[in-house]
Short mmCIF file of C-alpha atoms and ligand atoms in Angstrom, two decimals:
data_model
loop_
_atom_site.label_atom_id
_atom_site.label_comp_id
_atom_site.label_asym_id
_atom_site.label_seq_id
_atom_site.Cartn_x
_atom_site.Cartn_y
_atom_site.Cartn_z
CA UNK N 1 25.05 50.11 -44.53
CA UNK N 2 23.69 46.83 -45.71
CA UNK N 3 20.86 45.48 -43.41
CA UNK N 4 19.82 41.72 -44.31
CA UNK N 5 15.56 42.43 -44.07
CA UNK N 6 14.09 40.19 -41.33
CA UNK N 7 9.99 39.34 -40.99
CA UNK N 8 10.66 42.13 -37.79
CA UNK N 9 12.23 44.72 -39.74
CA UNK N 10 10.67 44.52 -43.15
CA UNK N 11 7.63 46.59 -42.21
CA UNK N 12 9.62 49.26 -40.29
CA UNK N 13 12.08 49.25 -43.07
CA UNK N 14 9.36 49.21 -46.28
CA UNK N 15 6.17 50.93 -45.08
CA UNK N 16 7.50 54.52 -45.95
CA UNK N 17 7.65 53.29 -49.92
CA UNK N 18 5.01 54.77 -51.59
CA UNK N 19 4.98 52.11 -54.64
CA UNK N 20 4.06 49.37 -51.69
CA UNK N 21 1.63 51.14 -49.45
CA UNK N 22 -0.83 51.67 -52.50
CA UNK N 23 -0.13 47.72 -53.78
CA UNK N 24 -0.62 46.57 -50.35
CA UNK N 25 -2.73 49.01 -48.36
CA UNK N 26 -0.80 51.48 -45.92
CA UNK N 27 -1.20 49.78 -42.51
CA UNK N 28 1.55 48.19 -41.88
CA UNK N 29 0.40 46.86 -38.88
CA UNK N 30 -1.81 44.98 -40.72
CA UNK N 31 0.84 43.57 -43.20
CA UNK N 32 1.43 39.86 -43.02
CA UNK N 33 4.74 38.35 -44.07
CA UNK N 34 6.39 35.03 -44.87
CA UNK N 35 10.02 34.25 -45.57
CA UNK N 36 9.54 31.82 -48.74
CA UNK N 37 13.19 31.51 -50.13
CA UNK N 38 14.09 27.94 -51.51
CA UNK N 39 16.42 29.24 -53.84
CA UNK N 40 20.48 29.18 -53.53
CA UNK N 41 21.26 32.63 -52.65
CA UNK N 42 18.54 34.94 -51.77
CA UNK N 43 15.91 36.22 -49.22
CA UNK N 44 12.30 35.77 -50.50
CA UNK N 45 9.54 37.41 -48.50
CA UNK N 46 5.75 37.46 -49.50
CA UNK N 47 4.13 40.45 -48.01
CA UNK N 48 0.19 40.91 -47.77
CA UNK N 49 -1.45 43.60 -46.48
CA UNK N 50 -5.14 44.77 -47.11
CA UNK N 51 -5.70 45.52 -50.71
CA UNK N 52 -3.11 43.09 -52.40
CA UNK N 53 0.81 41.37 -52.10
CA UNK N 54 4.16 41.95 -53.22
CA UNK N 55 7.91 40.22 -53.50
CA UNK N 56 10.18 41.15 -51.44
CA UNK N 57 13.56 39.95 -52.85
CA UNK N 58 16.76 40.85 -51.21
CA UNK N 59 20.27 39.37 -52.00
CA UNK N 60 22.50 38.27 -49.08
CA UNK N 61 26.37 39.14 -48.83
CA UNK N 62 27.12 35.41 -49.45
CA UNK N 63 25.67 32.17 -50.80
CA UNK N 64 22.89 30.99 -48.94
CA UNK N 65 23.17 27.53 -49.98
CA UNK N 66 26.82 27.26 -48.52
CA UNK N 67 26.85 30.03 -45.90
CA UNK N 68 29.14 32.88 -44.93
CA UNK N 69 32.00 31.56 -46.00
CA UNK N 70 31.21 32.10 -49.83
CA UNK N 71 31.16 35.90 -50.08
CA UNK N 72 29.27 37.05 -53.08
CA UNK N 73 28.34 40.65 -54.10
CA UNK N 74 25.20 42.65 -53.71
CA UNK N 75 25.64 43.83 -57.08
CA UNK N 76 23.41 41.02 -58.86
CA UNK N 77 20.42 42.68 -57.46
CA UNK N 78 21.58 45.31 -59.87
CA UNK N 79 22.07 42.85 -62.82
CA UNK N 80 18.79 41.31 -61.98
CA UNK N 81 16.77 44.43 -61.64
CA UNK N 82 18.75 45.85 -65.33
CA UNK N 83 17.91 42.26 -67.02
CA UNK N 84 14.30 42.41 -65.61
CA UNK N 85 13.83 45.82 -67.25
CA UNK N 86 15.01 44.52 -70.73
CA UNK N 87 13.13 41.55 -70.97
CA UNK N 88 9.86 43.49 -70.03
CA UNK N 89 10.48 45.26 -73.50
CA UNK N 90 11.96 42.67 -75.41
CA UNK N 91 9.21 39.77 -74.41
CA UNK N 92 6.54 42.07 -72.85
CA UNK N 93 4.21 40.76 -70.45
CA UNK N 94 6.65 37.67 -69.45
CA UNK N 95 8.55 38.36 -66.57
CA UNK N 96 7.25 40.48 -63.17
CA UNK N 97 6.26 44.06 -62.89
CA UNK N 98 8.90 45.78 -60.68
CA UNK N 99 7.40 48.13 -58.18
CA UNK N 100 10.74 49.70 -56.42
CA UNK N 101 14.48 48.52 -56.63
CA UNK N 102 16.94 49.65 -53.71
CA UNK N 103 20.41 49.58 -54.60
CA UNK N 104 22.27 49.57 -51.74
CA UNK N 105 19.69 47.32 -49.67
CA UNK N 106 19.84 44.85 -52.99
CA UNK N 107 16.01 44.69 -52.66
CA UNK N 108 13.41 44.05 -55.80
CA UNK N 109 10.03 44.57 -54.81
CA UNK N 110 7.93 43.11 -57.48
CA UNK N 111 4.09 41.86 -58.25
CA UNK N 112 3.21 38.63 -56.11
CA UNK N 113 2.50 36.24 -59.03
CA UNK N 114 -0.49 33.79 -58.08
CA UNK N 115 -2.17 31.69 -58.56
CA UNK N 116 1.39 30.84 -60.53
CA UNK N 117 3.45 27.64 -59.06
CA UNK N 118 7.36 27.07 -59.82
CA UNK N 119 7.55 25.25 -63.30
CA UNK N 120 9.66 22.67 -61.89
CA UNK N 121 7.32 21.68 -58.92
CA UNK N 122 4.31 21.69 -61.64
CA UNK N 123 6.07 19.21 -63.35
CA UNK N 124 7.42 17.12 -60.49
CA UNK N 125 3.46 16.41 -59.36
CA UNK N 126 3.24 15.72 -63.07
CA UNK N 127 0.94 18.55 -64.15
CA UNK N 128 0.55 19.12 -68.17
CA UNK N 129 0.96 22.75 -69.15
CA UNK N 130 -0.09 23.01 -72.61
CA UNK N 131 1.42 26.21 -73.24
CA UNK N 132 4.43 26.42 -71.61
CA UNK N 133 6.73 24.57 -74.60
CA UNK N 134 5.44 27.87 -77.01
CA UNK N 135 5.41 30.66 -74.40
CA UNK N 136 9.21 30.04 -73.88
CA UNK N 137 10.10 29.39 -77.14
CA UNK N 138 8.64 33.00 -77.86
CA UNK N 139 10.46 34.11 -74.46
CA UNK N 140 14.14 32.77 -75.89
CA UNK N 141 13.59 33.90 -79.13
CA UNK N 142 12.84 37.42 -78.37
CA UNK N 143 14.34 38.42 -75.59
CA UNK N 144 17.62 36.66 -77.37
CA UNK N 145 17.19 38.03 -80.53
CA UNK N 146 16.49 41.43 -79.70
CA UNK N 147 19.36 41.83 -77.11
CA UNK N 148 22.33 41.25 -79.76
CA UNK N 149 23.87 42.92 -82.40
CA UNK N 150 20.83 41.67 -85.07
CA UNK N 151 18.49 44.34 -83.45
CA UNK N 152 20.55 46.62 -81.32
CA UNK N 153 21.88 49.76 -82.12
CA UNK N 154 25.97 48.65 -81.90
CA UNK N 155 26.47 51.94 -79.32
CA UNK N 156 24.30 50.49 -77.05
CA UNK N 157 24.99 46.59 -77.38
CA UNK N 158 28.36 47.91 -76.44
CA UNK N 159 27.62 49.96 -73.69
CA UNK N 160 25.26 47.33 -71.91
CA UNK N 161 28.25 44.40 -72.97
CA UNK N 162 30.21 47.00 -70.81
CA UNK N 163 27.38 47.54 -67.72
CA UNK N 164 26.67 43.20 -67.50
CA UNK N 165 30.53 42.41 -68.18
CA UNK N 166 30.50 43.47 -64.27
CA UNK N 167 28.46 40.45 -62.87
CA UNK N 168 32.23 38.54 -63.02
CA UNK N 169 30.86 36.65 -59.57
CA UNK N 170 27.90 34.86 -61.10
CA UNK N 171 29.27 34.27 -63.98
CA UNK N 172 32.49 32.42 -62.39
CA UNK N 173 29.68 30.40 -60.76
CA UNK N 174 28.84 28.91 -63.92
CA UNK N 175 32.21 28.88 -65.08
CA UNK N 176 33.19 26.72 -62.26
CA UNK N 177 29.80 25.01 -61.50
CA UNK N 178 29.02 23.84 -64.47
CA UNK N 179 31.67 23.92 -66.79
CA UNK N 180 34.20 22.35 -64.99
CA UNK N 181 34.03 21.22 -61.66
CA UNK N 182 31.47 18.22 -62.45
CA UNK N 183 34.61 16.85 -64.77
CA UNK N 184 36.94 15.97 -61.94
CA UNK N 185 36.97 15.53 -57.96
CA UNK N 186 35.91 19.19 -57.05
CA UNK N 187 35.89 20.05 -53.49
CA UNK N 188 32.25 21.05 -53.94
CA UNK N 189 30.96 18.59 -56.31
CA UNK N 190 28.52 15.59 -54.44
CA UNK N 191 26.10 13.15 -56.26
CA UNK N 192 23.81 11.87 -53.63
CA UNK N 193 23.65 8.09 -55.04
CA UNK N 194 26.54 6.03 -55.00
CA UNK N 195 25.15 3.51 -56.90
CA UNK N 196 26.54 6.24 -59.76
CA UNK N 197 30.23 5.64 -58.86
CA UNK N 198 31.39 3.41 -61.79
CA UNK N 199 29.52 6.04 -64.34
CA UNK N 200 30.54 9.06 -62.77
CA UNK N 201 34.31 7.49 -62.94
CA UNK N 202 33.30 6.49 -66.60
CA UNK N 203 32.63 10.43 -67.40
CA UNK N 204 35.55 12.10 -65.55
CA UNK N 205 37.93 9.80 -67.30
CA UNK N 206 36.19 10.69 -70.89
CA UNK N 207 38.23 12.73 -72.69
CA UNK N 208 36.09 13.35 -75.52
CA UNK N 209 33.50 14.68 -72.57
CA UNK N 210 36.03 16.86 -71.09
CA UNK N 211 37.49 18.44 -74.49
CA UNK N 212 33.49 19.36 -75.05
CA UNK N 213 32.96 21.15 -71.82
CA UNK N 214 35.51 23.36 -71.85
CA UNK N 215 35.24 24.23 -76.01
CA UNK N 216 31.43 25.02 -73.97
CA UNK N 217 33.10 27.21 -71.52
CA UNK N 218 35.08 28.84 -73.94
CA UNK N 219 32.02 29.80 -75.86
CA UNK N 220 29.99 30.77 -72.89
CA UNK N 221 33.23 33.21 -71.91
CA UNK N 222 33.79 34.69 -75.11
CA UNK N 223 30.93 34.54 -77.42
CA UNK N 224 29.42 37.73 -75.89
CA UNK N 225 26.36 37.77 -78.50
CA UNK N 226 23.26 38.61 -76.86
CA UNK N 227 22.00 39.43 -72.91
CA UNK N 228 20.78 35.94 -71.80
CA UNK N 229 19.13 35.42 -68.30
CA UNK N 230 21.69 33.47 -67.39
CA UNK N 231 20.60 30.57 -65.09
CA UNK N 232 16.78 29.45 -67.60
CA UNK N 233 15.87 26.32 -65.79
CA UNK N 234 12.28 25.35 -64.44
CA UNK N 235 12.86 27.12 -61.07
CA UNK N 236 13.14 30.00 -62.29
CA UNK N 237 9.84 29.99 -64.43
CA UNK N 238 6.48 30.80 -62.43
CA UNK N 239 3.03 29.01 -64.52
CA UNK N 240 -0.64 28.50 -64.58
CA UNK N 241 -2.50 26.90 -67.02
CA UNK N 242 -2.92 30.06 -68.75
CA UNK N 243 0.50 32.14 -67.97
CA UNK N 244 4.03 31.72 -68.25
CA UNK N 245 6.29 34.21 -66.37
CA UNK N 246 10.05 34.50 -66.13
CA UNK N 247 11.91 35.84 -62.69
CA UNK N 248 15.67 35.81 -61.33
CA UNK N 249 17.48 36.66 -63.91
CA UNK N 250 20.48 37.82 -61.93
CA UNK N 251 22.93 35.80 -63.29
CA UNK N 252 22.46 37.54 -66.53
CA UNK N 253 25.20 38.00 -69.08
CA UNK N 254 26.27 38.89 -72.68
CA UNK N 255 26.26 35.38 -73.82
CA UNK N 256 25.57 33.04 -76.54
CA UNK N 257 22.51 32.71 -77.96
CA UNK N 258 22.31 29.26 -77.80
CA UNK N 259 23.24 29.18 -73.72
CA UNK N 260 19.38 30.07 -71.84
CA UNK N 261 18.12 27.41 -74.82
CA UNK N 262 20.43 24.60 -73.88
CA UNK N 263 20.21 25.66 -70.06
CA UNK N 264 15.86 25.12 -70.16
CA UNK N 265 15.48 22.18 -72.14
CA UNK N 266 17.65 20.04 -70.40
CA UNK N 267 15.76 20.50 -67.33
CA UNK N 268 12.54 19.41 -69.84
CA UNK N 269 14.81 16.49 -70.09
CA UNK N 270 15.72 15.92 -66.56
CA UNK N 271 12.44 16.15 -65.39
CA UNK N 272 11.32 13.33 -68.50
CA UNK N 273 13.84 10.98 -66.74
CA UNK N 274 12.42 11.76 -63.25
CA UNK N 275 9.21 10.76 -64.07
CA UNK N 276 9.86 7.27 -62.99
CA UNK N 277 10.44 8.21 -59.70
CA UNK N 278 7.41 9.82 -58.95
CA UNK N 279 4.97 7.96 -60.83
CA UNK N 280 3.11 5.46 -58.63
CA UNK N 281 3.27 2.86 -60.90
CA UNK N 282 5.51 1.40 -63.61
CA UNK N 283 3.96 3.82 -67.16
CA UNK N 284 1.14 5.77 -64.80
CA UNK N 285 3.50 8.96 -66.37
CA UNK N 286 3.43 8.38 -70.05
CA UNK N 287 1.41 10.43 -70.89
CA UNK N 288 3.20 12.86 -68.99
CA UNK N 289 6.63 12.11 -70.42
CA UNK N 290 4.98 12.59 -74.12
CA UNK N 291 3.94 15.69 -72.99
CA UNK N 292 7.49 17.03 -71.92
CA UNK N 293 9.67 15.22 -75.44
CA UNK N 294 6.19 17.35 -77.53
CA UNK N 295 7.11 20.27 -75.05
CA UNK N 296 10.83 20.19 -76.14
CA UNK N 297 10.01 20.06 -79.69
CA UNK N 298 7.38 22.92 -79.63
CA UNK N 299 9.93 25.20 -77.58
CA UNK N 300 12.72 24.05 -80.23
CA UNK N 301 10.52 25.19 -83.26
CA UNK N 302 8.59 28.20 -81.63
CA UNK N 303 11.82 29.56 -81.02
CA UNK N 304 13.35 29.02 -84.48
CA UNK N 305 10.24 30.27 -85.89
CA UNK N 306 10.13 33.36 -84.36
CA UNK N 307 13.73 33.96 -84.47
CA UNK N 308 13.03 33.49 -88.74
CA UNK N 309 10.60 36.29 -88.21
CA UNK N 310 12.12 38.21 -86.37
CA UNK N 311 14.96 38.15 -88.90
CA UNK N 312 12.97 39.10 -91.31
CA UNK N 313 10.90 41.74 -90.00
CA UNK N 314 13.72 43.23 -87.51
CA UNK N 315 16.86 42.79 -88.71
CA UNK N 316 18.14 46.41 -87.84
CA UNK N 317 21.80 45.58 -85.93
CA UNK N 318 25.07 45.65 -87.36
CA UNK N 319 24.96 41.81 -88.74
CA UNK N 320 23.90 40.30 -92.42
CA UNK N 321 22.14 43.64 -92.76
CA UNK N 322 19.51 43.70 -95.38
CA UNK N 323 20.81 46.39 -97.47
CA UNK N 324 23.80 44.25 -97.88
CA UNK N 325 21.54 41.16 -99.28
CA UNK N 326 18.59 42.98 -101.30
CA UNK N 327 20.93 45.65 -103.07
CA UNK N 328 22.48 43.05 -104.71
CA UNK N 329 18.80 41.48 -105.72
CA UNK N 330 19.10 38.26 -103.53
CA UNK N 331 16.50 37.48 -101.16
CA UNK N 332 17.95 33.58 -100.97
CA UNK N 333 21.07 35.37 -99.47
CA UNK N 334 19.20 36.36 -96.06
CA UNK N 335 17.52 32.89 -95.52
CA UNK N 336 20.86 31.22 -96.44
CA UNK N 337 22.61 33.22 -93.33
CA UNK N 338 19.81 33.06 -91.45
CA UNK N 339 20.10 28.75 -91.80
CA UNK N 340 23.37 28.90 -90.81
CA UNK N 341 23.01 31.16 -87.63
CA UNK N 342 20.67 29.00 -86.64
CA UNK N 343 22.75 25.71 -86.84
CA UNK N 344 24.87 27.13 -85.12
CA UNK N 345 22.60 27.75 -82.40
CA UNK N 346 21.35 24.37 -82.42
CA UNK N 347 24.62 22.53 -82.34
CA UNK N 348 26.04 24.79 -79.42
CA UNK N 349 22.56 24.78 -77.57
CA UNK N 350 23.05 20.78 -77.70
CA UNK N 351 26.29 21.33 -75.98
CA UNK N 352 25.28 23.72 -72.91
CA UNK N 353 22.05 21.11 -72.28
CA UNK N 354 24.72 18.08 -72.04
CA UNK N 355 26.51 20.23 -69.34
CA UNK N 356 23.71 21.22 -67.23
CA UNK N 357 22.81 17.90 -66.66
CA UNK N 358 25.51 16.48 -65.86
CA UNK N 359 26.19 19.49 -63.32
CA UNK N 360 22.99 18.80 -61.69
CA UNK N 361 23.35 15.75 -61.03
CA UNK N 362 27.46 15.63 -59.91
CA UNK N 363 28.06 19.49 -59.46
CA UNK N 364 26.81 21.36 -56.25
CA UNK N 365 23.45 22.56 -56.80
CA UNK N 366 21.13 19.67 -57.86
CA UNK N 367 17.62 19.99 -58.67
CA UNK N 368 14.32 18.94 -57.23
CA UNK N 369 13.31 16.88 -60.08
CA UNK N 370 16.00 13.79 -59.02
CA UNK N 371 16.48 14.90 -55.22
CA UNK N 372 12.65 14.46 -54.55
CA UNK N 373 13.15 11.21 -55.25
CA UNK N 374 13.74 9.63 -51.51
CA UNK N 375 14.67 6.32 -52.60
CA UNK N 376 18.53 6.24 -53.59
CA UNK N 377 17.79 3.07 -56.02
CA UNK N 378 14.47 4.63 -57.65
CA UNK N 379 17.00 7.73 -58.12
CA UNK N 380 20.00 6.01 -59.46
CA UNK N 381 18.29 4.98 -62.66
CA UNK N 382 16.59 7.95 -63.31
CA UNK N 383 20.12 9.87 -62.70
CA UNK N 384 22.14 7.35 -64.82
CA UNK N 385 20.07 7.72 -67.79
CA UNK N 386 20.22 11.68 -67.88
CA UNK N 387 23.80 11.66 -67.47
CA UNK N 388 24.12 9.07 -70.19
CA UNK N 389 21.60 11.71 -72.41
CA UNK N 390 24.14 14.71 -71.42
CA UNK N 391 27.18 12.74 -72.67
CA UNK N 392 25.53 11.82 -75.87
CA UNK N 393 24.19 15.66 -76.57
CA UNK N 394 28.03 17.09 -75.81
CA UNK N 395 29.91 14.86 -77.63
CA UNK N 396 27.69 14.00 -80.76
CA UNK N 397 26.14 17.40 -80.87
CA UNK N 398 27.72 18.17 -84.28
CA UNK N 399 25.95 14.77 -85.82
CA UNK N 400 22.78 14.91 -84.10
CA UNK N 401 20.67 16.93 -86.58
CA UNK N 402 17.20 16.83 -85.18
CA UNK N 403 14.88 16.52 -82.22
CA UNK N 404 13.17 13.54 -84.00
CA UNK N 405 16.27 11.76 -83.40
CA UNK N 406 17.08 12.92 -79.54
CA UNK N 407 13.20 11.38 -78.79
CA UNK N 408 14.44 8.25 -80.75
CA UNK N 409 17.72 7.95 -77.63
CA UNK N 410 15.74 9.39 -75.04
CA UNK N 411 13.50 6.72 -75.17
CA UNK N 412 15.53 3.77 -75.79
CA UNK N 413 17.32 5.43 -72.59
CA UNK N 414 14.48 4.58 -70.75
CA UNK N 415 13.62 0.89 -71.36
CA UNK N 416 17.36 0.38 -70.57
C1 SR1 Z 501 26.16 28.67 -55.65
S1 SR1 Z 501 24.86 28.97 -56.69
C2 SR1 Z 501 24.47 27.46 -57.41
C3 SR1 Z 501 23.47 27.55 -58.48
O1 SR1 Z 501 22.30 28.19 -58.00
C4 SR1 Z 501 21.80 29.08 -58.98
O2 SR1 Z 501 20.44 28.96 -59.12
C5 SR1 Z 501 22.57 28.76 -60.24
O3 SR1 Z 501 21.94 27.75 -60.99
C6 SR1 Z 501 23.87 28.34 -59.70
O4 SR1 Z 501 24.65 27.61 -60.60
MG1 MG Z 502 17.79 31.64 -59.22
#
């Protein structure tokens, strides 16, 4: 039977585990624990006993964020824990060691990351982290890359489409959430500044807008290319200076490629238009918002450039396989594919950022980036120029051919 873990029962519950007593040390009674959750859904617990710390994650029967009333499954502790497992081979060293997974209990007990911070506070206080644009551009490339049908034997892509095709719950989060619900009066949708009335109006009255999020949806719903993480924004990235590290991956999915990529550098541009609401004077962030448009650009072309690689070096799956291209003598074939698959990437990845900021900002889970900012008429700018950015990125996406030219509207966006 499904016990929720409480700072009372943890110890009596987790001191048995072998895995934890030789992290942590084997007194229990010595063990120290905090309940950290900030997130949506889940229970977070940091446990420290004598010779070290662990994670304690454990997913609740229902959304946290809402209460009991939204039932949700245990089951994406499962989907977490499988999507954890791949990415630790496909992108080694980037995501948390797991120590012990319990099923039934939906628990993940995993290394305590520190001194790592959440991305998304890091860049809140305004910190520069000069690695972070090419550590997930690597992370998206091969994690993305190496879970579809360029790399995987087709058996198995098939049998794990079959395993993740279960996680229907989280993913009709998203579909709801963020494909459609920020589009018309949903029941949950709320935008804390009603100084955005007349725009928000503006955009669920645009049916050029609407048209492009679901052609989104239907992409994220069908296009079952590759396992993506599912829910890549800057809470759910752990840094340093030094380290980059990927967690909660349970929303994960076979997706499109392009979805994690649009999904994380939106919130690159959400926090650039947040700036201005934590700076403490007028420009005291430029710096700062150079360093996240150079941070977009490195991800952007760290990824492409690895994908190319990886193209070339692994290209072992069922699609444009080289045999097919160098029998007939014609290297140019391969890159000419290759160009094209990546378009294609680029144009839909365009698409998914649009959506996810617009959903943070009128669906139900906003972000810390614009709610941080106490003052409803510092916020409403800051808001009203990201939305305007999403709009422009979902409906222009097949004209807008390069990241040159998104810096160009991003920062005429913010003299407006
Ligand atoms: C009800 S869950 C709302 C959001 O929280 C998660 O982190 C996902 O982003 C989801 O869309
Ligand atoms: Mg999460």
């Amino acid at each position: 039977v499904f016990e929720a873990l409480s700072i009372e029962t943890l110890p009596i519950r987790l001191s048995g585990n072998a895995a934890i007593r030789e992290k942590i040390g084997s007194d229990s009674s010595r063990w120290t624990i905090r309940e950290v959750g900030d997130g949506n859904l889940n229970l977070v617990f940091i446990v420290t006993g004598e010779t070290g710390s662990v994670i304690v994650k454990q997913a609740l029967p229902y959304v946290r964020l809402v209460g009991e009333s939204w039932p949700l499954p245990l089951k994406r502790s499962f989907f977490e824990y499988h999507a954890l497992k791949r990415q630790s081979v496909r992108a080694p060293g980037t995501v948390p060691d797991i120590l012990f997974f319990d099923q039934a209990q939906a628990i993940i007990v995993m290394e305590f990351l520190t001194p790592h911070v959440i991305l998304r506070r890091a860049l809140i206080e305004g910190r520069e982290l000069p690695k972070i644009g090419r550590d997930l551009g690597l992370f998206v490339a091969r994690t993305l890359f190496r879970g579809s049908d360029l790399s995987m034997a087709t058996r198995e892509k098939k049998a794990d489409v079959a395993l993740f095709s279960d996680n229907v719950e989280l993913c009709d989060i998203t579909e709801n959430l963020v494909f459609s619900d920020p589009y018309f009066e949903a029941t949950l949708n709320r935008h804390t500044t009603p100084q955005l009335d007349p725009l928000v109006a503006e955009l669920r009255a645009d049916r050029d807008l609407k048209v492009e999020a679901q052609r989104l949806k239907h992409l994220f719903s069908a296009k079952a290319e590759t396992l993506c993480h599912g829910d890549l924004h800057t809470g759910s990235i752990m840094v340093t200076d030094n380290e980059t590290r990927v967690i909660d991956p349970e929303f994960a999915f076979y997706g499109p490629i392009s979805f994690d990529i649009g999904m994380l550098i939106a919130n690159f541009w959400m926090s650039y238009f947040s700036q201005a609401g934590h700076e403490a004077a007028p420009g005291a962030r430029s710096a700062m918002r150079n360093f996240l448009l150079d941070t977009v650009e490195t991800l952007w072309e760290t990824f492409r450039a690895e994908f190319a690689h990886l193209w070339r070096t692994e290209r072992k799956g069922i699609l444009y396989q080289a045999s097919l291209f160098e029998d007939r003598n014609d290297p140019l074939a391969s890159e000419q594919a290759l160009n094209i698959v990546i378009d294609d990437i680029w144009r839909e990845m365009l698409g998914f950022a649009g959506i996810e900021i617009h959903r943070r900002i009128l669906g139900l889970a906003h972000n810390a980036d614009f709610e941080t900012i106490a003052d409803p008429d510092r916020r409403a700018p800051c808001e009203s120029k990201a939305l305007k950015l999403g709009r422009h990125l979902a409906v222009n996406r097949q004209r807008i051919h390069s990241l040159r030219d998104i810096r160009e509207t991003v920062e005429r966006l913010e003299q407006e």
